[in-house]
Coordinates of C-alpha atoms in Angstrom, one line a residue:
M150 CA -15.7 14.7 4.1
Q151 CA -13.2 17.3 5.5
I152 CA -9.6 16.7 6.4
Q153 CA -10.3 17.2 10.1
D154 CA -12.9 14.5 9.9
L155 CA -10.4 11.8 8.8
P156 CA -10.1 8.9 9.1
Y157 CA -13.3 7.6 7.4
P158 CA -15.6 5.7 9.7
D159 CA -15.9 3.2 6.9
P160 CA -13.8 3.7 3.7
G161 CA -16.3 1.5 1.8
V162 CA -15.9 -1.6 -0.5
P163 CA -13.7 -0.7 -3.5
D164 CA -14.3 -1.8 -7.1
A165 CA -10.9 -3.5 -7.5
R166 CA -11.6 -5.2 -10.8
S167 CA -9.2 -2.9 -12.6
G168 CA -7.2 0.3 -12.2
P169 CA -9.7 2.5 -14.1
R170 CA -12.7 1.0 -12.3
F171 CA -11.0 1.7 -9.0
L172 CA -10.3 5.4 -10.0
W173 CA -14.0 5.8 -11.1
W174 CA -15.1 4.3 -7.7
L175 CA -12.9 6.8 -5.8
F176 CA -14.4 9.6 -7.9
R177 CA -18.0 8.5 -7.2
N178 CA -17.3 8.3 -3.5
Q179 CA -16.1 11.9 -3.5
L180 CA -18.8 13.3 -5.6
G181 CA -19.7 16.1 -3.1
G182 CA -16.1 17.3 -2.9
Q183 CA -15.8 17.1 -6.7
L184 CA -18.9 19.2 -7.2
R185 CA -17.6 21.9 -4.8
S186 CA -14.3 21.9 -6.5
L187 CA -16.1 22.2 -9.9
S188 CA -18.1 25.1 -8.7
W189 CA -15.2 27.1 -7.4
G190 CA -13.2 26.1 -10.5
L191 CA -15.9 27.5 -12.8
L192 CA -16.0 30.8 -10.8
H193 CA -12.2 31.1 -11.1
F194 CA -11.8 30.2 -14.8
V195 CA -14.9 32.2 -15.9
S196 CA -13.6 35.2 -14.0
V197 CA -10.2 34.8 -15.6
S198 CA -11.8 34.5 -19.0
A199 CA -13.8 37.7 -18.3
L200 CA -10.7 39.8 -18.1
P201 CA -10.2 40.1 -21.9
F202 CA -13.8 41.5 -22.2
C203 CA -13.1 44.1 -19.5
V204 CA -9.7 45.0 -21.1
G205 CA -11.4 45.3 -24.5
L206 CA -14.2 47.5 -23.1
A207 CA -11.6 49.8 -21.4
V208 CA -9.5 50.1 -24.6
Q209 CA -12.6 51.0 -26.6
A210 CA -13.7 53.5 -24.0
V211 CA -10.3 55.2 -24.3
V212 CA -10.6 55.3 -28.1
D213 CA -14.1 56.7 -27.8
R214 CA -13.1 59.0 -25.0
S215 CA -16.0 57.7 -22.8
G216 CA -15.3 58.2 -19.1
T217 CA -18.5 56.4 -18.1
R218 CA -17.6 53.2 -20.0
L219 CA -14.0 53.4 -18.7
A220 CA -15.3 53.6 -15.1
L221 CA -17.6 50.7 -15.9
A222 CA -14.7 48.7 -17.3
G223 CA -12.6 49.5 -14.2
G224 CA -15.5 48.3 -11.9
L225 CA -15.8 45.1 -13.9
L226 CA -12.1 44.5 -13.7
A227 CA -12.2 44.9 -9.9
L228 CA -15.2 42.6 -9.7
A229 CA -13.5 40.0 -11.9
G230 CA -10.3 40.3 -9.8
A231 CA -12.2 39.7 -6.6
A232 CA -13.9 36.7 -8.1
I233 CA -10.6 35.3 -9.3
A234 CA -9.1 35.6 -5.9
L235 CA -12.1 34.0 -4.2
G236 CA -12.5 31.2 -6.7
D237 CA -8.8 30.4 -6.7
T238 CA -8.6 30.3 -2.9
F239 CA -11.5 27.9 -2.5
L240 CA -10.6 25.9 -5.6
H241 CA -7.2 25.2 -4.1
R242 CA -8.8 24.4 -0.7
T243 CA -11.3 22.0 -2.1
A244 CA -8.8 20.4 -4.6
I245 CA -6.3 19.7 -1.8
T246 CA -9.1 18.3 0.4
N247 CA -10.1 16.0 -2.5
W248 CA -6.5 14.9 -2.9
I249 CA -5.8 14.2 0.8
T250 CA -9.2 12.5 1.4
A251 CA -8.7 10.3 -1.7
A252 CA -5.2 9.3 -0.6
A253 CA -6.5 8.7 3.0
R254 CA -9.3 6.5 1.7
V255 CA -6.8 4.4 -0.3
Q256 CA -4.5 4.1 2.7
Q257 CA -7.3 3.0 5.0
L258 CA -8.4 0.4 2.4
L259 CA -4.8 -0.9 2.3
A260 CA -4.5 -1.0 6.0
R261 CA -7.8 -2.9 6.4
K262 CA -6.7 -5.4 3.7
A263 CA -3.3 -5.9 5.5
A264 CA -5.2 -6.4 8.8
T265 CA -7.6 -8.9 7.2
L266 CA -5.0 -11.0 5.4
G267 CA -2.2 -10.8 8.1
S268 CA 1.0 -12.6 7.2
A269 CA -0.7 -14.2 4.2
L270 CA -0.5 -10.8 2.4
T271 CA 3.2 -10.9 1.9
R272 CA 3.0 -14.5 0.7
R273 CA 0.7 -13.4 -2.1
V274 CA 2.2 -10.0 -2.9
A275 CA 5.8 -8.8 -2.5
A276 CA 6.3 -6.7 0.6
G277 CA 8.1 -4.0 -1.5
E278 CA 5.0 -3.7 -3.8
V279 CA 2.8 -3.1 -0.7
V280 CA 5.2 -0.4 0.5
A281 CA 5.2 1.2 -3.0
V282 CA 1.4 1.2 -3.2
S283 CA 0.9 2.6 0.3
T284 CA 3.5 5.5 -0.2
G285 CA 4.1 6.9 -3.7
D286 CA 1.1 5.3 -5.4
V287 CA -1.6 6.8 -3.1
E288 CA -0.3 10.3 -3.9
K289 CA -0.6 9.8 -7.7
I290 CA -4.1 8.3 -7.3
G291 CA -5.1 11.3 -5.2
W292 CA -3.6 13.6 -7.8
F293 CA -5.8 12.2 -10.6
V294 CA -9.0 12.2 -8.4
E295 CA -8.3 15.9 -7.5
A296 CA -7.4 17.0 -11.1
V297 CA -10.7 15.7 -12.6
S298 CA -12.8 18.5 -11.2
R299 CA -10.4 21.2 -12.2
F300 CA -10.1 19.8 -15.7
T301 CA -13.9 19.7 -16.0
A302 CA -14.1 23.3 -15.0
A303 CA -11.4 24.3 -17.5
A304 CA -13.1 22.3 -20.3
L305 CA -16.5 24.0 -19.6
T306 CA -14.9 27.4 -19.5
I307 CA -13.4 26.8 -23.0
V308 CA -16.8 25.9 -24.3
L309 CA -18.3 29.0 -22.7
V310 CA -15.6 31.2 -24.2
C311 CA -16.1 29.8 -27.7
V312 CA -19.8 30.3 -27.5
G313 CA -19.3 33.8 -26.0
L314 CA -16.9 34.9 -28.8
L315 CA -19.2 33.6 -31.5
V316 CA -22.0 35.8 -30.1
Y317 CA -19.7 38.7 -29.3
Q318 CA -17.8 38.9 -32.6
P319 CA -18.8 36.1 -35.1
A320 CA -16.1 36.9 -37.6
L321 CA -13.2 36.3 -35.2
G322 CA -15.2 34.0 -33.0
V323 CA -15.4 31.3 -35.7
V324 CA -11.6 31.2 -35.9
V325 CA -11.3 30.8 -32.2
A326 CA -14.2 28.3 -31.9
V327 CA -12.5 26.1 -34.5
G328 CA -8.9 26.6 -33.3
L329 CA -9.4 26.0 -29.5
P330 CA -10.8 22.4 -29.9
V331 CA -7.9 21.7 -32.3
L332 CA -5.4 22.9 -29.6
A333 CA -7.1 20.7 -27.0
L334 CA -7.1 17.6 -29.1
A335 CA -3.8 18.0 -30.9
V336 CA -1.8 16.1 -28.3
L337 CA -4.2 13.1 -28.3
P338 CA -2.1 11.0 -30.8
L339 CA 0.9 11.4 -28.5
L340 CA -0.8 10.4 -25.3
P341 CA -0.7 6.6 -25.8
R342 CA 3.0 6.6 -26.3
A343 CA 3.5 9.0 -23.3
T344 CA 1.3 6.7 -21.3
R345 CA 3.3 3.6 -22.2
R346 CA 6.5 5.4 -21.3
A347 CA 5.0 6.5 -18.0
D348 CA 3.8 3.0 -17.2
F349 CA 7.3 1.6 -18.0
Q350 CA 8.9 4.2 -15.7
R351 CA 6.5 3.4 -12.9
E352 CA 7.2 -0.3 -13.2
K353 CA 11.0 0.3 -13.0
A354 CA 10.5 2.7 -10.1
G355 CA 8.3 0.1 -8.3
R356 CA 11.0 -2.6 -8.9
A357 CA 13.7 -0.3 -7.5
T358 CA 11.5 0.5 -4.4
E359 CA 10.9 -3.2 -3.8
L360 CA 14.6 -3.9 -4.1
A361 CA 15.5 -1.1 -1.7
S362 CA 12.9 -2.2 0.8
D363 CA 14.1 -5.8 0.7
T364 CA 17.7 -4.7 1.0
V365 CA 17.0 -2.5 4.1
A366 CA 15.0 -5.3 5.7
G367 CA 17.9 -7.7 5.3
L368 CA 20.7 -5.3 6.0
R369 CA 21.9 -7.1 9.1
V370 CA 22.1 -10.4 7.2
L371 CA 23.8 -8.8 4.3
R372 CA 26.5 -7.4 6.5
G373 CA 27.0 -10.7 8.1
I374 CA 27.7 -12.4 4.8
G375 CA 29.4 -9.4 3.2
G376 CA 26.7 -9.0 0.5
E377 CA 26.2 -5.2 0.8
E378 CA 28.1 -4.4 -2.4
L379 CA 26.3 -7.0 -4.4
F380 CA 22.9 -5.6 -3.5
L381 CA 24.2 -2.0 -3.8
D382 CA 25.2 -2.8 -7.4
R383 CA 21.8 -4.3 -8.1
Y384 CA 20.1 -1.2 -6.7
R385 CA 22.5 1.1 -8.7
S386 CA 21.5 -0.8 -11.9
A387 CA 17.8 -0.6 -11.1
S388 CA 18.2 3.1 -10.3
Q389 CA 19.9 3.7 -13.6
E390 CA 17.0 1.9 -15.4
V391 CA 14.6 4.2 -13.6
R392 CA 16.6 7.3 -14.6
H393 CA 16.7 6.3 -18.3
A394 CA 12.9 5.5 -18.3
A395 CA 12.2 8.8 -16.6
V396 CA 14.3 10.7 -19.2
R397 CA 12.4 9.0 -22.1
S398 CA 9.1 9.8 -20.4
A399 CA 10.1 13.4 -19.7
R400 CA 11.0 13.9 -23.4
M401 CA 7.6 12.9 -24.5
W402 CA 5.9 15.1 -22.0
A403 CA 8.2 18.0 -23.0
L404 CA 7.1 17.5 -26.6
I405 CA 3.5 17.6 -25.5
S406 CA 4.2 20.8 -23.6
A407 CA 6.0 22.3 -26.6
I408 CA 3.0 21.6 -28.8
Q409 CA 0.7 23.2 -26.4
V410 CA 2.9 26.4 -26.5
L411 CA 3.4 26.4 -30.2
L412 CA -0.2 25.8 -31.4
P413 CA -1.7 28.6 -29.2
G414 CA 1.0 30.9 -30.6
L415 CA 0.0 30.0 -34.2
L416 CA -3.7 30.5 -33.3
L417 CA -2.8 33.9 -31.8
I418 CA -1.0 34.9 -35.0
A419 CA -3.9 33.8 -37.1
V420 CA -6.4 35.8 -35.0
V421 CA -4.3 38.9 -35.0
W422 CA -3.7 38.6 -38.8
H423 CA -7.4 38.1 -39.6
G424 CA -8.5 40.7 -36.9
V425 CA -6.2 43.4 -38.2
G426 CA -7.7 43.0 -41.7
L427 CA -11.2 43.1 -40.3
A428 CA -10.3 46.3 -38.3
R429 CA -8.8 48.0 -41.3
E430 CA -12.0 47.2 -43.2
G431 CA -14.0 48.7 -40.4
R432 CA -15.9 45.5 -39.6
I433 CA -14.7 45.3 -36.0
T434 CA -13.6 47.9 -33.5
V435 CA -10.2 48.1 -31.8
G436 CA -11.8 47.0 -28.5
E437 CA -13.3 43.9 -30.1
L438 CA -9.9 43.0 -31.6
V439 CA -8.2 43.4 -28.2
T440 CA -10.9 41.3 -26.5
V441 CA -10.6 38.4 -28.9
Y442 CA -6.8 38.6 -28.9
S443 CA -6.7 38.6 -25.1
S444 CA -9.2 35.7 -24.9
V445 CA -6.9 33.6 -27.0
M446 CA -3.9 34.5 -24.9
I447 CA -5.8 33.8 -21.6
M448 CA -7.1 30.4 -22.9
S449 CA -3.6 28.9 -22.6
Y450 CA -4.3 28.8 -18.9
P451 CA -7.3 26.4 -18.9
L452 CA -5.7 24.5 -21.8
R453 CA -2.8 23.6 -19.6
H454 CA -5.3 21.4 -17.6
F455 CA -5.7 19.2 -20.6
E456 CA -2.0 18.3 -20.3
E457 CA -2.2 17.9 -16.6
I458 CA -5.2 15.5 -16.6
A459 CA -3.4 13.4 -19.3
M460 CA -0.3 13.3 -17.1
A461 CA -2.3 12.6 -13.9
Y462 CA -4.1 9.7 -15.6
S463 CA -0.9 8.3 -17.1
F464 CA 0.9 8.3 -13.8
S465 CA -2.1 7.2 -11.7
R466 CA -3.3 4.3 -13.9
P467 CA -0.4 1.9 -13.1
S468 CA -0.6 3.1 -9.4
A469 CA -4.3 2.3 -9.4
R470 CA -3.7 -1.0 -11.1
R471 CA -1.3 -2.0 -8.3
A472 CA -3.6 -0.8 -5.6
A473 CA -6.5 -2.7 -7.1
R474 CA -4.4 -5.9 -7.3
V475 CA -3.7 -5.7 -3.6
L476 CA -7.2 -4.7 -2.7
S477 CA -8.7 -7.5 -4.8
L478 CA -7.0 -10.1 -2.6
E479 CA -9.5 -11.8 -0.3
R480 CA -9.3 -14.0 2.8
V481 CA -9.5 -17.6 1.5
T482 CA -12.7 -19.1 2.9
S483 CA -15.4 -21.5 1.9
A484 CA -18.3 -19.5 3.4
E485 CA -17.2 -16.2 4.9
G486 CA -19.1 -15.4 8.1
S487 CA -21.6 -18.3 7.7
L488 CA -21.3 -19.2 11.4
A489 CA -22.0 -17.3 14.5
A490 CA -19.5 -14.6 15.6
E491 CA -18.5 -16.6 18.7
A492 CA -15.0 -17.9 19.2
P493 CA -15.2 -21.8 19.5
S494 CA -12.9 -23.8 21.8
G495 CA -11.7 -27.4 21.8
D496 CA -9.1 -29.5 19.9
L497 CA -7.4 -27.9 16.9
Y498 CA -7.4 -30.4 14.0
D499 CA -6.2 -30.1 10.4
P500 CA -7.9 -32.7 8.2
A501 CA -5.4 -32.1 5.4
T502 CA -2.4 -33.3 7.3
G503 CA -4.0 -35.2 10.2
M504 CA -2.4 -32.9 12.7
L505 CA -4.2 -32.7 16.1
A506 CA -3.4 -30.3 18.9
P507 CA -5.5 -31.4 22.0
T508 CA -7.0 -28.6 24.0
G509 CA -5.0 -27.3 27.0
R510 CA -1.8 -29.0 25.8
L511 CA 1.5 -27.9 24.4
T512 CA 2.0 -29.5 21.0
A513 CA 5.2 -29.3 19.1
V514 CA 5.2 -29.8 15.3
V515 CA 8.3 -30.9 13.5
C516 CA 8.4 -30.2 9.8
G517 CA 11.5 -30.7 7.7
D518 CA 10.6 -28.0 5.2
P519 CA 10.4 -24.5 6.8
D520 CA 8.2 -23.2 4.0
A521 CA 5.7 -26.0 4.5
A522 CA 5.8 -25.3 8.2
G523 CA 4.9 -21.6 7.5
L524 CA 2.0 -22.6 5.2
L525 CA 0.7 -25.0 7.8
A526 CA 0.9 -22.4 10.5
D527 CA -1.2 -20.0 8.3
R528 CA -3.7 -22.8 7.8
L529 CA -4.0 -23.4 11.5
G530 CA -4.8 -19.7 11.9
G531 CA -7.6 -19.8 9.3
H532 CA -5.5 -18.2 6.5
P533 CA -5.1 -20.8 3.8
I534 CA -3.3 -19.6 0.6
S535 CA -5.9 -20.9 -1.9
A536 CA -9.5 -22.0 -1.6
G537 CA -10.9 -25.4 -2.4
E538 CA -7.7 -27.4 -2.3
D539 CA -7.7 -28.6 1.3
P540 CA -10.5 -28.9 3.9
S541 CA -10.7 -26.2 6.6
V542 CA -8.9 -26.5 9.9
L543 CA -11.4 -27.4 12.7
L544 CA -11.4 -25.9 16.2
G545 CA -13.7 -27.8 18.5
G546 CA -15.3 -29.3 15.3
V547 CA -16.0 -25.8 13.9
P548 CA -14.4 -24.9 10.5
L549 CA -12.2 -21.8 11.0
D550 CA -12.5 -20.4 7.5
E551 CA -16.3 -20.2 8.0
L552 CA -16.0 -18.0 11.0
P553 CA -16.1 -14.2 10.8
L554 CA -12.6 -12.9 10.8
S555 CA -12.9 -11.3 14.3
A556 CA -14.0 -14.6 15.8
A557 CA -11.3 -16.6 14.0
R558 CA -8.6 -14.1 15.2
T559 CA -9.9 -14.2 18.8
A560 CA -9.8 -18.0 18.7
V561 CA -6.4 -18.6 17.1
L562 CA -3.4 -16.3 17.1
V563 CA -0.5 -17.1 14.7
Q564 CA 2.9 -15.6 15.4
D565 CA 4.9 -15.5 12.1
K566 CA 8.6 -16.6 12.1
D567 CA 9.5 -13.0 11.2
P568 CA 7.2 -10.9 13.4
V569 CA 7.1 -7.1 12.9
L570 CA 7.7 -4.6 15.8
L571 CA 6.2 -1.2 15.1
S572 CA 8.0 1.9 16.3
G573 CA 6.8 3.4 19.6
T574 CA 7.1 2.6 23.3
L575 CA 7.0 -0.9 24.8
R576 CA 3.7 0.0 26.4
E577 CA 2.3 0.8 22.9
L578 CA 3.7 -2.5 21.6
L579 CA 1.7 -4.4 24.2
D580 CA -1.4 -2.3 23.6
V581 CA -3.2 -5.1 21.8
P582 CA -6.5 -6.9 22.4
A583 CA -5.9 -9.3 25.3
S584 CA -7.8 -11.6 27.6
G585 CA -6.7 -9.6 30.7
D586 CA -5.6 -12.8 32.5
V587 CA -1.9 -12.3 31.8
D588 CA 0.1 -9.3 33.2
P589 CA 2.5 -7.6 30.7
R590 CA 5.5 -8.2 33.0
E591 CA 4.6 -11.9 33.4
A592 CA 4.7 -12.2 29.6
L593 CA 8.0 -10.4 29.4
T594 CA 9.5 -12.6 32.1
A595 CA 8.3 -15.8 30.4
A596 CA 9.8 -14.6 27.1
Q597 CA 13.1 -13.9 29.0
C598 CA 13.1 -10.2 28.1
D599 CA 15.1 -8.9 31.1
D600 CA 18.2 -8.0 29.0
V601 CA 16.0 -6.5 26.3
L602 CA 14.3 -4.2 28.8
A603 CA 17.7 -3.1 30.1
A604 CA 18.9 -2.3 26.6
L605 CA 15.8 -0.4 25.8
V606 CA 16.0 1.7 29.0
Q607 CA 19.7 2.4 28.4
G608 CA 18.9 3.6 24.9
S609 CA 16.0 5.9 26.0
L610 CA 17.1 9.0 27.9
G611 CA 15.2 9.8 31.1
V612 CA 13.1 6.6 31.1
E613 CA 12.8 4.7 34.4
D614 CA 9.9 2.4 33.6
P615 CA 10.9 -0.1 30.9
L616 CA 7.4 0.0 29.5
D617 CA 8.0 3.6 28.5
A618 CA 11.2 2.8 26.6
R619 CA 11.1 3.4 22.9
I620 CA 11.4 0.8 20.1
T621 CA 12.8 1.9 16.8
E622 CA 11.1 1.1 13.5
R623 CA 10.8 -2.8 13.1
G624 CA 13.1 -3.0 16.2
R625 CA 16.2 -2.4 14.1
S626 CA 18.3 -1.3 17.1
L627 CA 17.7 -4.8 18.6
S628 CA 19.2 -8.1 17.7
G629 CA 17.2 -10.8 16.0
G630 CA 16.9 -12.7 19.2
Q631 CA 15.7 -9.7 21.2
R632 CA 13.1 -8.9 18.5
Q633 CA 11.9 -12.5 18.7
R634 CA 11.5 -12.4 22.4
L635 CA 9.6 -9.1 22.4
A636 CA 7.2 -10.5 19.8
L637 CA 6.8 -13.7 21.8
A638 CA 6.0 -11.6 24.9
R639 CA 3.3 -9.7 23.0
S640 CA 1.7 -13.0 21.8
L641 CA 1.8 -14.4 25.4
F642 CA 0.2 -11.3 26.8
T643 CA -2.6 -11.5 24.2
D644 CA -3.4 -14.9 25.7
P645 CA -5.6 -16.4 22.9
E646 CA -7.5 -19.6 23.2
V647 CA -5.0 -21.2 20.7
L648 CA -1.5 -19.8 20.2
V649 CA 0.5 -20.9 17.2
L650 CA 4.2 -20.1 17.3
D651 CA 6.4 -20.5 14.2
E652 CA 10.1 -21.0 15.2
P653 CA 9.8 -18.5 18.2
T654 CA 13.4 -19.2 19.4
S655 CA 15.4 -19.7 16.2
A656 CA 17.6 -16.6 16.9
V657 CA 18.3 -17.1 20.7
D658 CA 21.0 -19.1 22.4
S659 CA 20.4 -22.5 23.9
H660 CA 20.4 -21.4 27.6
T661 CA 17.8 -18.7 26.9
E662 CA 15.8 -21.1 24.7
A663 CA 15.6 -23.6 27.6
R664 CA 14.3 -20.9 30.0
I665 CA 11.8 -19.6 27.3
A666 CA 10.5 -23.2 26.8
E667 CA 9.8 -23.5 30.5
G668 CA 8.3 -20.0 30.7
V669 CA 5.9 -20.6 27.9
R670 CA 4.9 -24.0 29.3
E671 CA 4.1 -22.5 32.7
L672 CA 2.3 -19.4 31.4
R673 CA 0.3 -21.3 28.8
A674 CA -0.8 -24.0 31.2
G675 CA -4.4 -24.9 30.5
R676 CA -4.3 -23.2 27.1
T677 CA -3.7 -24.8 23.7
T678 CA -0.3 -24.0 22.3
V679 CA 1.2 -25.2 19.0
V680 CA 4.9 -24.6 18.4
F681 CA 6.6 -25.3 15.1
T682 CA 10.2 -26.0 15.9
S683 CA 13.1 -28.5 15.5
S684 CA 14.8 -27.4 18.7
P685 CA 15.3 -30.4 21.1
L686 CA 15.0 -28.0 24.1
L687 CA 11.5 -27.0 23.1
L688 CA 10.5 -30.4 21.9
D689 CA 11.6 -32.0 25.2
R690 CA 9.1 -29.8 27.1
A691 CA 6.1 -30.4 24.8
D692 CA 3.3 -32.6 26.0
R693 CA 2.9 -34.0 22.5
V694 CA 5.2 -34.0 19.4
V695 CA 3.9 -34.4 15.9
L696 CA 6.1 -35.1 12.9
V697 CA 4.8 -33.9 9.5
H698 CA 6.5 -35.3 6.5
E699 CA 5.5 -34.5 2.9
G700 CA 2.2 -32.9 3.9
E701 CA 0.9 -35.5 6.4
V702 CA 1.4 -36.6 10.0
V703 CA 3.7 -39.7 10.0
A704 CA 4.5 -40.0 13.7
V705 CA 3.1 -38.8 17.1
G706 CA 4.7 -39.2 20.5
V707 CA 7.1 -37.5 22.9
H708 CA 10.5 -36.2 22.0
R709 CA 12.7 -38.8 23.7
E710 CA 10.5 -41.6 22.3
L711 CA 10.6 -40.3 18.7
V712 CA 14.3 -39.7 18.7
H713 CA 15.0 -43.4 19.3
K714 CA 12.1 -44.9 17.2
E715 CA 11.6 -42.6 14.2
P716 CA 14.6 -42.1 11.8
R717 CA 12.9 -39.2 9.9
Y718 CA 12.3 -37.4 13.1
R719 CA 15.8 -37.9 14.3
A720 CA 17.2 -36.7 11.0
V721 CA 15.4 -33.4 11.3
V722 CA 16.0 -32.8 15.0
T723 CA 19.6 -33.9 15.2
R724 CA 20.5 -32.5 11.7
E725 CA 21.7 -35.9 10.5
T726 CA 22.7 -36.1 6.8
D727 CA 21.1 -38.6 4.4
H728 CA 24.2 -40.7 4.4
E729 CA 24.3 -40.9 8.2
L730 CA 20.6 -41.8 8.2
E731 CA 21.1 -44.6 5.7
E732 CA 23.9 -46.0 7.8
L733 CA 21.7 -45.9 11.0
E734 CA 18.8 -47.7 9.1
E735 CA 21.3 -50.4 7.9
L736 CA 22.5 -50.9 11.5
E737 CA 19.0 -51.2 12.8
E738 CA 18.1 -53.7 10.1
I739 CA 21.2 -55.8 11.0
E740 CA 20.3 -55.7 14.7
E741 CA 16.7 -56.8 14.0
T742 CA 18.0 -59.6 11.7
A743 CA 20.4 -60.8 14.4

């Protein structure tokens, strides 16, 4: 896979049982790129390691006053230099390719998981953690996957150099062959502590990222309640914890780096000391001493990759663990894909609560607990939080969680109470799978988006067609009500068989809400629509109102009827307090007695 071929047609099915298993799975799926990187790495490192031999040959040629051997040494140096340049160029190219393609694979897997789980993802994993995994963590995972092949090439080069020195000059080669493995393994006792400190730093950094993401997402609300300083203090505290953890981690890695500078120096002193004695005894030549000395010096270069692979693994392991935790989440089903991939139609029925939404009707659901309403909305869309606890929702008698995901999404669309608007033009916002029976402008009109379109056009220079107006990230330049209406227009334009709306008008004024209620009713005529709301304006225009209390349907009727006959319904809709409700119940009992 080359960078220009991205994205992957199919990123594959990851092994998300643990962080190390996920890293190993990534490595195996990039075996071709790893082998290419290993090959170019061997060419580069072996060519670098050949320089001391060429230098030793040249020195000995000068001592022996041999022009032929000096010319040969010069030719070998030129050849080694060309091989170094070639190997380094293509090693860098293949390594970066491995890095980018690994990161891209992880991002595709995360995007696919987010698309599969929908709004259920953020109910099971913090939104800030998903952001941290899809940004900083993918880079660290890519770093480790890329570094493995370079480390392998460096390790093989060290083995070749040790064997070569033993053959070339056994007396000094033994010292080097014993010393180099000691250098490579000397830092191993420090790695567990360095890894723990790196893990702790990553946890603190992830927490700070989550806090920053949540703060930015709720900035408008924070300003409204004057809570900016409180959350800024929290972020400052979290940032300081990250800084302290980073300093402690850096100290350990600095110690490891110092050891890898000190020990090669000691080995170099030992080689020179022993080599000078051998040269004075006439057992080795000056050229051989220079060759061994230069080899020890040049070995500090591949030895550095031992430190890098340890750092890469230490930083990528917690990142891979977080990525694996997200990727291990599955759509909760009883038998995934066991039914035909054809969207069913008919009444929408939830056996767990007894809630029924007849086909072609506008059904309003009143639920006193907003969190319970959100969970029920997810269930109606075929996204239950846990398996086996409640029976599947039925659409036309067909269990939704046994349908393939594409068929379930085609059949039922759930608009979350906090819908997301991606940056881009309004035309791109409405570029979603749709039935084709609803015109975009009809959907915008039904959602009462005229003032939103005017604001978007005014904020986009040189734009005449509102559909070409740009929307900022998450629609932050718009008010909460404007974002709600654009999201509602997108859902109406999609025109699914069943549309489930969770509090679609909670941020708009009553006049606009009344017009939206009428617009939705007209545009969705003949289609099944379920609206979770406690607004009397929406409830009054519903064909059927269902009251869900403590997880089950306790009353069904129309709004005006339920307001007079059902105290629990009246308490939710009219915002009556418990004391007022008790007084009304006492009055009703007195009237009945009289």
